[in-house]
GROMACS .gro file of C-alpha atoms in nm:
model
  335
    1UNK     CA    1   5.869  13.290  14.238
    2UNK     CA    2   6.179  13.235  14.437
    3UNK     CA    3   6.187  12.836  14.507
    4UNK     CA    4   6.441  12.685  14.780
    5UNK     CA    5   6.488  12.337  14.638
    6UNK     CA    6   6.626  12.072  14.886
    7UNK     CA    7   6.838  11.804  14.792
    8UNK     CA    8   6.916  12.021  14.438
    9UNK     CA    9   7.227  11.778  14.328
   10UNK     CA   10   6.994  11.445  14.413
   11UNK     CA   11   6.855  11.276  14.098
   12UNK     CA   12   6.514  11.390  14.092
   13UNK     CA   13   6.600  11.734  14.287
   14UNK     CA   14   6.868  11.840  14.016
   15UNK     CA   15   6.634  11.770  13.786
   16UNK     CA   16   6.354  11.983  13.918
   17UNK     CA   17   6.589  12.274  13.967
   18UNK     CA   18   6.637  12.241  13.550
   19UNK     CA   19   6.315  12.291  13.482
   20UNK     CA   20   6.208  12.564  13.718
   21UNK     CA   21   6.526  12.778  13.598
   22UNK     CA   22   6.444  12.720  13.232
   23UNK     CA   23   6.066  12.852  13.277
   24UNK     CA   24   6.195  13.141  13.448
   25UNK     CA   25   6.245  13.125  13.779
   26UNK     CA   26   6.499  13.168  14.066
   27UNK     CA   27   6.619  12.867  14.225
   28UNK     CA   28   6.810  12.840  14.572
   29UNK     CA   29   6.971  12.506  14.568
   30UNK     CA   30   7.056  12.298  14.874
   31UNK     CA   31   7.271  11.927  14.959
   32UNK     CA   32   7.462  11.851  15.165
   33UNK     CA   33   7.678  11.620  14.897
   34UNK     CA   34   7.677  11.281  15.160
   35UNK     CA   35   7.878  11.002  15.093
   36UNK     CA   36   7.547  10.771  15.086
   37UNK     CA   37   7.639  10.707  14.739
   38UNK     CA   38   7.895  10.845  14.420
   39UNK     CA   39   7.930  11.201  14.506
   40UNK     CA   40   8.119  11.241  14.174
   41UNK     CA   41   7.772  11.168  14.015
   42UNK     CA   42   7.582  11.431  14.244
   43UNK     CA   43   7.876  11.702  14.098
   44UNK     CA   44   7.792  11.616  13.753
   45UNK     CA   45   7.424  11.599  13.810
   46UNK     CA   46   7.490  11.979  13.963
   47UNK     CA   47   7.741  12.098  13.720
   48UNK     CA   48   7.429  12.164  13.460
   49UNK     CA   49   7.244  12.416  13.607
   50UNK     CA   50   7.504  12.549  13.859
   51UNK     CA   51   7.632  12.827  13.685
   52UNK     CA   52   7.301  12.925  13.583
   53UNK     CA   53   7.286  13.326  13.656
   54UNK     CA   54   6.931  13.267  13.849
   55UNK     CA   55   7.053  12.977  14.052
   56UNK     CA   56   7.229  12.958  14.381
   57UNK     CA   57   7.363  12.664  14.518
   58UNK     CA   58   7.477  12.607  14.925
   59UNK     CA   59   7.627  12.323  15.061
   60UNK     CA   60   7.408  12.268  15.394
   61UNK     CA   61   7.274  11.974  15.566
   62UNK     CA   62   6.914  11.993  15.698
   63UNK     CA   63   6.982  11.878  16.071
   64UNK     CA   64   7.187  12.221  16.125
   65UNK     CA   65   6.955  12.409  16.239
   66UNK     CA   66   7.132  12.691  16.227
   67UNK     CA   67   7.228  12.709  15.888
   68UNK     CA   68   6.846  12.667  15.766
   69UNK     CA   69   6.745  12.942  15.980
   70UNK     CA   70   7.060  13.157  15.817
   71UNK     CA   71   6.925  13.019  15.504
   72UNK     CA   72   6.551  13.122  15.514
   73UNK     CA   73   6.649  13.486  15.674
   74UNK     CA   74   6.879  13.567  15.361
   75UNK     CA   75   6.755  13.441  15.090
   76UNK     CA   76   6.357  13.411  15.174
   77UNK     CA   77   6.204  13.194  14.933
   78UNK     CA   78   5.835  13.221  14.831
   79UNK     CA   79   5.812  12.859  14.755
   80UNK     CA   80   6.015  12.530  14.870
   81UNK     CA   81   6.015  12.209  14.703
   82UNK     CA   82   6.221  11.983  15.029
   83UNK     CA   83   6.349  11.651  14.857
   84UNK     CA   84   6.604  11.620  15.038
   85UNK     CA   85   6.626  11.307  15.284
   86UNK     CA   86   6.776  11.005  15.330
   87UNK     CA   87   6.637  10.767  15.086
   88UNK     CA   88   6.622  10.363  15.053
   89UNK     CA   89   6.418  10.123  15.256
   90UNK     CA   90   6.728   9.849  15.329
   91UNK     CA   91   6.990  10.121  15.470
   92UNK     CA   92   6.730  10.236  15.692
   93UNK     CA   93   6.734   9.874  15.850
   94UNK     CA   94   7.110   9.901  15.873
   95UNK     CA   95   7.141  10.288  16.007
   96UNK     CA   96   6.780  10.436  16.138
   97UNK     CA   97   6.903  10.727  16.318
   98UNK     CA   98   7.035  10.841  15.988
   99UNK     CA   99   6.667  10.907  15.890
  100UNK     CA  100   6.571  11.048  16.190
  101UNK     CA  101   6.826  11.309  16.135
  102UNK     CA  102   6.740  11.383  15.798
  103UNK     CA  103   6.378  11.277  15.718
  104UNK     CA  104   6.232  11.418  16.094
  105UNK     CA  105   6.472  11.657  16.224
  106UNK     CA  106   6.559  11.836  15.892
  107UNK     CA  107   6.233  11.885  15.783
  108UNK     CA  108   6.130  12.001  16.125
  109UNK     CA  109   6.346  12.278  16.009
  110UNK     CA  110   6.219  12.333  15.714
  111UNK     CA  111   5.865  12.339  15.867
  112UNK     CA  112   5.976  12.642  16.132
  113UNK     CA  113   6.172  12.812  15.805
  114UNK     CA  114   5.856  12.815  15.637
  115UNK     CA  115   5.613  12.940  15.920
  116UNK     CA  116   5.870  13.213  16.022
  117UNK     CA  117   5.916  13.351  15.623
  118UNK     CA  118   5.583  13.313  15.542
  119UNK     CA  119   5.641  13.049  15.220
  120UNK     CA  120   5.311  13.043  15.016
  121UNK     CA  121   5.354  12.707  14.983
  122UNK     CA  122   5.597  12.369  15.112
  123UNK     CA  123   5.585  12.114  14.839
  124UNK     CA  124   5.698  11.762  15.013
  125UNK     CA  125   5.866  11.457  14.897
  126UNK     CA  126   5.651  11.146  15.037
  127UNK     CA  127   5.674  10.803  14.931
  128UNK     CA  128   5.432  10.473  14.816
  129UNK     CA  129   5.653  10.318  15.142
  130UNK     CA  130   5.394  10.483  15.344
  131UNK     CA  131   5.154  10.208  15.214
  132UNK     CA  132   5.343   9.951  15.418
  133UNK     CA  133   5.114   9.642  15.507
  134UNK     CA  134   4.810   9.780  15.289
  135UNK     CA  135   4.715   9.522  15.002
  136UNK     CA  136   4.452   9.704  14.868
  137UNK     CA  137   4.512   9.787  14.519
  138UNK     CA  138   4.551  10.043  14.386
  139UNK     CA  139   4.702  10.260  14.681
  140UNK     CA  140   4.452  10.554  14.702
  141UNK     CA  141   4.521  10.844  14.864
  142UNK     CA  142   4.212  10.744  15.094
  143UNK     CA  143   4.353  10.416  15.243
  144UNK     CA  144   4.456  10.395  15.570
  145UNK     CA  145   4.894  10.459  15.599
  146UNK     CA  146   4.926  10.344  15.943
  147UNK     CA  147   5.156  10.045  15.943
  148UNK     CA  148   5.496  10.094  15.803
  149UNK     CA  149   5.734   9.869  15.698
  150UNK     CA  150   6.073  10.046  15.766
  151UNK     CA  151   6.208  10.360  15.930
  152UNK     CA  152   6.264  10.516  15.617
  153UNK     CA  153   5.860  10.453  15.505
  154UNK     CA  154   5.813  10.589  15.944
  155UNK     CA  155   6.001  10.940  15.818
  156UNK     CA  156   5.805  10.961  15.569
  157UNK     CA  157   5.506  10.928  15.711
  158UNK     CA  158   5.608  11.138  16.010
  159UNK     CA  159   5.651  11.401  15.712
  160UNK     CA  160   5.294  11.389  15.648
  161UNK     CA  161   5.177  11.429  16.006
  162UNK     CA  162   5.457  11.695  16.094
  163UNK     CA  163   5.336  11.895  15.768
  164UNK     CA  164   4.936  11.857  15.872
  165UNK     CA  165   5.007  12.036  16.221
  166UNK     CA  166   5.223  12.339  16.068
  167UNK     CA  167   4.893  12.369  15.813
  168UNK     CA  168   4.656  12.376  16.084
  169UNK     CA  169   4.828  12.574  16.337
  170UNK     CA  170   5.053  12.836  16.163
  171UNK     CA  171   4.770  12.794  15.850
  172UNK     CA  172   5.145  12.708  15.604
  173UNK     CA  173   5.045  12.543  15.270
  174UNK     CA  174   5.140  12.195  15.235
  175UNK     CA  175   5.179  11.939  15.003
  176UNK     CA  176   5.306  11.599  15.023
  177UNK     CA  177   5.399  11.371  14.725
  178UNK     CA  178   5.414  10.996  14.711
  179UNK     CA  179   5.680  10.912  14.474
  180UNK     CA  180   5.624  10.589  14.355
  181UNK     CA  181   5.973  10.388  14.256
  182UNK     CA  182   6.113  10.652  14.009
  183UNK     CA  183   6.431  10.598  13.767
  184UNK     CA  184   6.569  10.700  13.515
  185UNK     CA  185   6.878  10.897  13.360
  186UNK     CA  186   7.117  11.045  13.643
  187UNK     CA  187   6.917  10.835  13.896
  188UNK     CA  188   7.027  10.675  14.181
  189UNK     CA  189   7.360  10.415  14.176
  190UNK     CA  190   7.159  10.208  14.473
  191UNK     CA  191   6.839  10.164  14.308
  192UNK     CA  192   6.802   9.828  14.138
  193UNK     CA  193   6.754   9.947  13.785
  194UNK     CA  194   7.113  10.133  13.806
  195UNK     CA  195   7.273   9.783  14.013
  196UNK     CA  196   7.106   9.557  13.749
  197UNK     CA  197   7.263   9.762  13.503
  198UNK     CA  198   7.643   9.805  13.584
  199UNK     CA  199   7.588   9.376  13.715
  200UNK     CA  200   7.503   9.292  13.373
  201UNK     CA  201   7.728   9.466  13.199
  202UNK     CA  202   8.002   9.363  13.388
  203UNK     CA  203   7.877   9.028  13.383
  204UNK     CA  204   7.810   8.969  13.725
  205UNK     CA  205   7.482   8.819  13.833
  206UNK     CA  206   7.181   9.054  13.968
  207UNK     CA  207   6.977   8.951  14.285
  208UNK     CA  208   6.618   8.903  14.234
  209UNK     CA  209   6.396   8.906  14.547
  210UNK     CA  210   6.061   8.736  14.559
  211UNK     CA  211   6.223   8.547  14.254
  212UNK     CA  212   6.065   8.861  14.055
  213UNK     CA  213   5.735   8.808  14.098
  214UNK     CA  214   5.684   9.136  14.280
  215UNK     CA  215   5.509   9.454  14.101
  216UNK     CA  216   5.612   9.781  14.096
  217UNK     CA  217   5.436  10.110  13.997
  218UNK     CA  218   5.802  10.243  13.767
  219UNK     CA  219   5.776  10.643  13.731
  220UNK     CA  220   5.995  10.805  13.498
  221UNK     CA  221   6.192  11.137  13.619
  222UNK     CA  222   6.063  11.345  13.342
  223UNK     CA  223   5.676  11.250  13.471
  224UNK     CA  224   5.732  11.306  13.871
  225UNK     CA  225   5.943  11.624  13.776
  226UNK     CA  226   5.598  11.760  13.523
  227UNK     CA  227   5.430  11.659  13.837
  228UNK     CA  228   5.624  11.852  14.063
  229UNK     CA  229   5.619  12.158  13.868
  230UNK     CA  230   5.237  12.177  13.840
  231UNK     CA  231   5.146  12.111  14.210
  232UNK     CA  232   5.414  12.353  14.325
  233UNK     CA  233   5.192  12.612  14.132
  234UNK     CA  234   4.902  12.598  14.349
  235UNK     CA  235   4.913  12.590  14.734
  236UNK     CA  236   4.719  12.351  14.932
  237UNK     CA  237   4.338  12.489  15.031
  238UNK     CA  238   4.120  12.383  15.297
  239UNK     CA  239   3.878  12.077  15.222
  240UNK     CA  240   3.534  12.330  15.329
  241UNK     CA  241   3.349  11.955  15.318
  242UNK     CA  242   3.637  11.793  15.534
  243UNK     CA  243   3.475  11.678  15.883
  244UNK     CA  244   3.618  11.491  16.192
  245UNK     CA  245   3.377  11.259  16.180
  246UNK     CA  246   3.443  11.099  15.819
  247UNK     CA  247   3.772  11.196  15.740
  248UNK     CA  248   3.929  11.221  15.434
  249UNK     CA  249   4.259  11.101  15.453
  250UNK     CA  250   4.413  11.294  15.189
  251UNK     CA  251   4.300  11.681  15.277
  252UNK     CA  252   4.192  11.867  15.614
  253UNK     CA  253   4.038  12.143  15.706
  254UNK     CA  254   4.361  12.310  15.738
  255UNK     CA  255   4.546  12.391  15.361
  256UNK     CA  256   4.684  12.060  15.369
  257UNK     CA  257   4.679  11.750  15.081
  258UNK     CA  258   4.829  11.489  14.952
  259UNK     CA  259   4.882  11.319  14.624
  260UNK     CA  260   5.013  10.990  14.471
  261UNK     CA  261   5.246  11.043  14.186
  262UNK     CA  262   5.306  10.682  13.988
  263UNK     CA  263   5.259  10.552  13.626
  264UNK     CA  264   4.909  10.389  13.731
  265UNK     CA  265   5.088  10.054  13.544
  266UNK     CA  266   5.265   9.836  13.755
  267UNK     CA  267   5.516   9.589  13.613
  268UNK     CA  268   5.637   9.266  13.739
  269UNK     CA  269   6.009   9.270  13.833
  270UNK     CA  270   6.116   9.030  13.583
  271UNK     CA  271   5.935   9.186  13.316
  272UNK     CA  272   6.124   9.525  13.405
  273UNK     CA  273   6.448   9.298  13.399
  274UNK     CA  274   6.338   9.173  13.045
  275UNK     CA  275   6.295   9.533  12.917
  276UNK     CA  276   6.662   9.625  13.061
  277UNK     CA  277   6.759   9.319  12.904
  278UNK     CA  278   6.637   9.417  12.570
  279UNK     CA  279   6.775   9.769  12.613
  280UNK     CA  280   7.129   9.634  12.671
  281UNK     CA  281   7.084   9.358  12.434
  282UNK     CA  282   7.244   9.105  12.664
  283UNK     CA  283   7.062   8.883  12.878
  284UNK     CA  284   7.111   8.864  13.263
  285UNK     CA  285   7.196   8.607  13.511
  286UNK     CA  286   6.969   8.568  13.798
  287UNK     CA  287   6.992   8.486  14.113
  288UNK     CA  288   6.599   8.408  14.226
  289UNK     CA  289   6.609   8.497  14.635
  290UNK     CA  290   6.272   8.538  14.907
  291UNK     CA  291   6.120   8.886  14.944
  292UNK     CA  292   6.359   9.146  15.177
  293UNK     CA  293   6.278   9.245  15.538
  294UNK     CA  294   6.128   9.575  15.533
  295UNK     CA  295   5.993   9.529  15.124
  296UNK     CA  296   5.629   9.525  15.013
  297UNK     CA  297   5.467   9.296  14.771
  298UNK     CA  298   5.293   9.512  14.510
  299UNK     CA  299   5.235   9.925  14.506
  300UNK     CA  300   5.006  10.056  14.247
  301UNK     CA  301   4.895  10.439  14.243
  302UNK     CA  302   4.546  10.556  14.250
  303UNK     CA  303   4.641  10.881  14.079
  304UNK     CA  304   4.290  11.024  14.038
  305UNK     CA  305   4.327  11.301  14.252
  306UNK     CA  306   4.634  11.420  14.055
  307UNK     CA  307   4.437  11.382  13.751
  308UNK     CA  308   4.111  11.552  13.860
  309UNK     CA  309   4.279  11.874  14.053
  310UNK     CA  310   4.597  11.912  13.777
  311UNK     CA  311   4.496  11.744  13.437
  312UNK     CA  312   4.791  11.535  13.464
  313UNK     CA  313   4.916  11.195  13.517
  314UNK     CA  314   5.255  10.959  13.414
  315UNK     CA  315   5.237  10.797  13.118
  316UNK     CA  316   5.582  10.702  13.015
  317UNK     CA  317   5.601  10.342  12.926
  318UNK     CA  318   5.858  10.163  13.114
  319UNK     CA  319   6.044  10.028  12.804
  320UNK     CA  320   6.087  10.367  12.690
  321UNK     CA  321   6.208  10.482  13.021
  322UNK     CA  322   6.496  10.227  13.054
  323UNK     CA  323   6.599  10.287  12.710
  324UNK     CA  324   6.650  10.639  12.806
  325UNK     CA  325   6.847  10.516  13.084
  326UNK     CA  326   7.087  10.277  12.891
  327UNK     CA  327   7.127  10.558  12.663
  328UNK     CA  328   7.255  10.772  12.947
  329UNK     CA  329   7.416  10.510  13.182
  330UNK     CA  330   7.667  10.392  12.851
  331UNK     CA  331   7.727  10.751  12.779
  332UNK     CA  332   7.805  10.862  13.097
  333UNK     CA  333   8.043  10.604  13.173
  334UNK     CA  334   8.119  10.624  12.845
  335UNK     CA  335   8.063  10.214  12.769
   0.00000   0.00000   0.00000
C-alpha cells in the first residue's frame, strides 16, 4: 500500500502517518503548513516521522489544482486518507470562504486525483458538526444531516455528498468519518482542552459556554487513529439491499459509507474541566457565558456500525486521555 495522507503535519494526520509507516507502509505526506495556528508545533509534530526512509513529505495546498494533479501523476498512491481542511466551527463564522477553499474545492481535487489514478479506496475526514440541529441522541449514522450549523459543519457535509457522486459515477471507494471532538497530545492549540490548559496554568480565567452544561462525545487520538487504520483497510462496497425508496443514509448502492467515530460516552463540559483540573492539580477560574452561535448542545455517537463491520470502537476514558495530555503539554513546553 502506498497511502497519500493529507494534512500529514496536522494533529491527528501526523499521527496517522506514524502508524501506517511503523506497520510497513509507504506514506506520501501533504500540508500546506498555514498560519491558522503555531506552525512551530506542526514542524515538531512532522519532525518524527519525516526522515523516515518510506515517507515523503510535500508542502502543497489542496486548492492548487495543479499541484494535486502533479501530485497524483508522480507519486500514484493506492490509498488516500484526506484530513486535511480547515477545521473549527467559530473561524468559519469569522472567514467562510476559507472553507470553501479548503473543505470543497480541495477535496474536489482530491476526488478527480482519485478517479483519474484509480485509488482503491478515499478514506474521508467528516465531522459530528454534520449533526447540526438534530437532538436525537445518540447521533446514528441513520439520522437525517440536513441542517447545519456553520460553514465549516456545510464543508463537511458537502464532503459527504461530493464523495457519494464520485462512488456512483466513476464507481471510486469512499469513506467518510465523523470525528467526534478529538484531543489529545500534539492536538490542536485552538481547541478548548489545549486553551483551558495554557489559561490555567498561566492563571488566566477559561470561558465556559452554556455555563458547562453542554456534553460532548471526547475521542482520544490514539482511538480515531486505530479507527482510521482499520477502515482504510477495506474499501467501501455497495449496500446490494440499499433501495431509493427507503434509504439508508449511511451506504448506497454505489461503494460508498459512512461511519461515526466517538467514545460512545459523552461528558459534561465541566466535568471534562474537573478532570483537567485534577490532571494539573490546580483548580480553574471560570467564566460561566450562553451557548456560541454556530455550537450544538449535546453530540453522542451511535458507533454500532463501526463496531459491527470492524470489531472496534473508542474506549479511552476521558481522565486518562487528559492526563496523557498534561503529560505532553508540560513536557513540550517544558513547564
Amino acid at each position: 500500500m502506498k497511502i497519500l495522507v493529507t494534512g500529514a503535519a496536522g494533529f491527528i494526520g501526523s499521527a496517522l502517518c506514524m502508524k501506517l509507516l511503523d506497520r510497513g507502509n509507504t506514506v506520501i505526506g501533504i500540508d500546506n503548513h498555514n498560519d491558522y495556528y503555531d506552525q512551530s508545533l506542526k514542524e515538531a509534530r512532522l519532525a518524527r516521522h519525516f526522515n523516515h526512509p518510506s515517507y515523503t513529505h510535500l508542502r502543497i495546498d489542496l486548492s492548487d489544482r495543479a499541484a494535486i494533479e502533479a501530485l497524483f501523476e508522480e507519486h500514484k498512491p493506492t490509498h488516500v486518507a484526506n484530513l486535511a481542511a480547515q477545521a473549527g466551527v467559530r473561524y468559519s463564522i469569522e472567514n467562510p470562504l476559507a472553507y470553501i477553499d479548503s473543505n470543497i474545492v480541495g477535496f474536489a481535487h482530491i476526488l478527480e486525483g482519485c478517479r483519474n489514478y484509480e485509488v482503491e479506496h478515499l478514506v474521508y475526514a467528516s465531522s459530528s458538526s454534520v449533526y447540526g440541529a438534530n437532538k436525537n441522541m445518540p447521533f446514528s449514522t441513520e439520522h437525517n444531516v440536513d441542517h447545519p450549523l456553520s460553514v465549516y459543519a456545510a464543508s463537511k457535509k458537502s464532503n459527504e455528498l461530493m464523495a457519494h457522486t464520485y462512488s456512483h459515477l466513476y464507481k471510486v471507494p469512499t469513506t467518510g468519518l465523523r470525528f467526534f471532538t478529538v484531543y489529545g497530545p500534539w492536538g490542536r492549540p485552538d481547541m478548548a482542552l489545549f486553551k483551558f490548559t495554557k489559561s490555567i496554568l498561566e492563571g488566566n480565567s477559561i470561558p465556559v459556554f452554556n455555563y458547562g452544561k453542554h456534553r460532548r462525545d471526547f475521542t482520544y487520538i490514539d482511538d480515531i487513529v486505530e479507527g482510521v487504520m482499520r477502515v482504510i483497510d477495506e474499501p467501501a462496497k455497495s449496500n446490494p439491499n440499499w433501495n431509493g425508496e427507503t434509504p439508508d443514509p449511511s451506504s448506497s448502492s454505489a461503494p460508498w459509507k459512512v461511519y461515526n467515530i466517538g467514545n460512545n460516552q459523552p461528558v459534561e463540559l465541566l466535568t471534562y474541566i474537573q478532570a483537567l483540573e485534577d490532571s494539573l492539580g490546580i483548580e480553574a477560574k471560570k467564566e460561566l457565558l450562553p451557548m456560541q452561535p454556530g455550537d450544538v448542545l449535546d453530540t453522542y455517537a451511535d458507533v454500532a456500525d463501526l463496531f459491527k463491520h470492524f470489531d472496534y470502537k473508542p474506549e479511552t476514558k476521558v481522565e486518562d486521555g487528559i492526563a496523557s495530555f498534561v503529560n505532553w503539554y508540560r513536557s513540550f513546553y517544558s513547564i
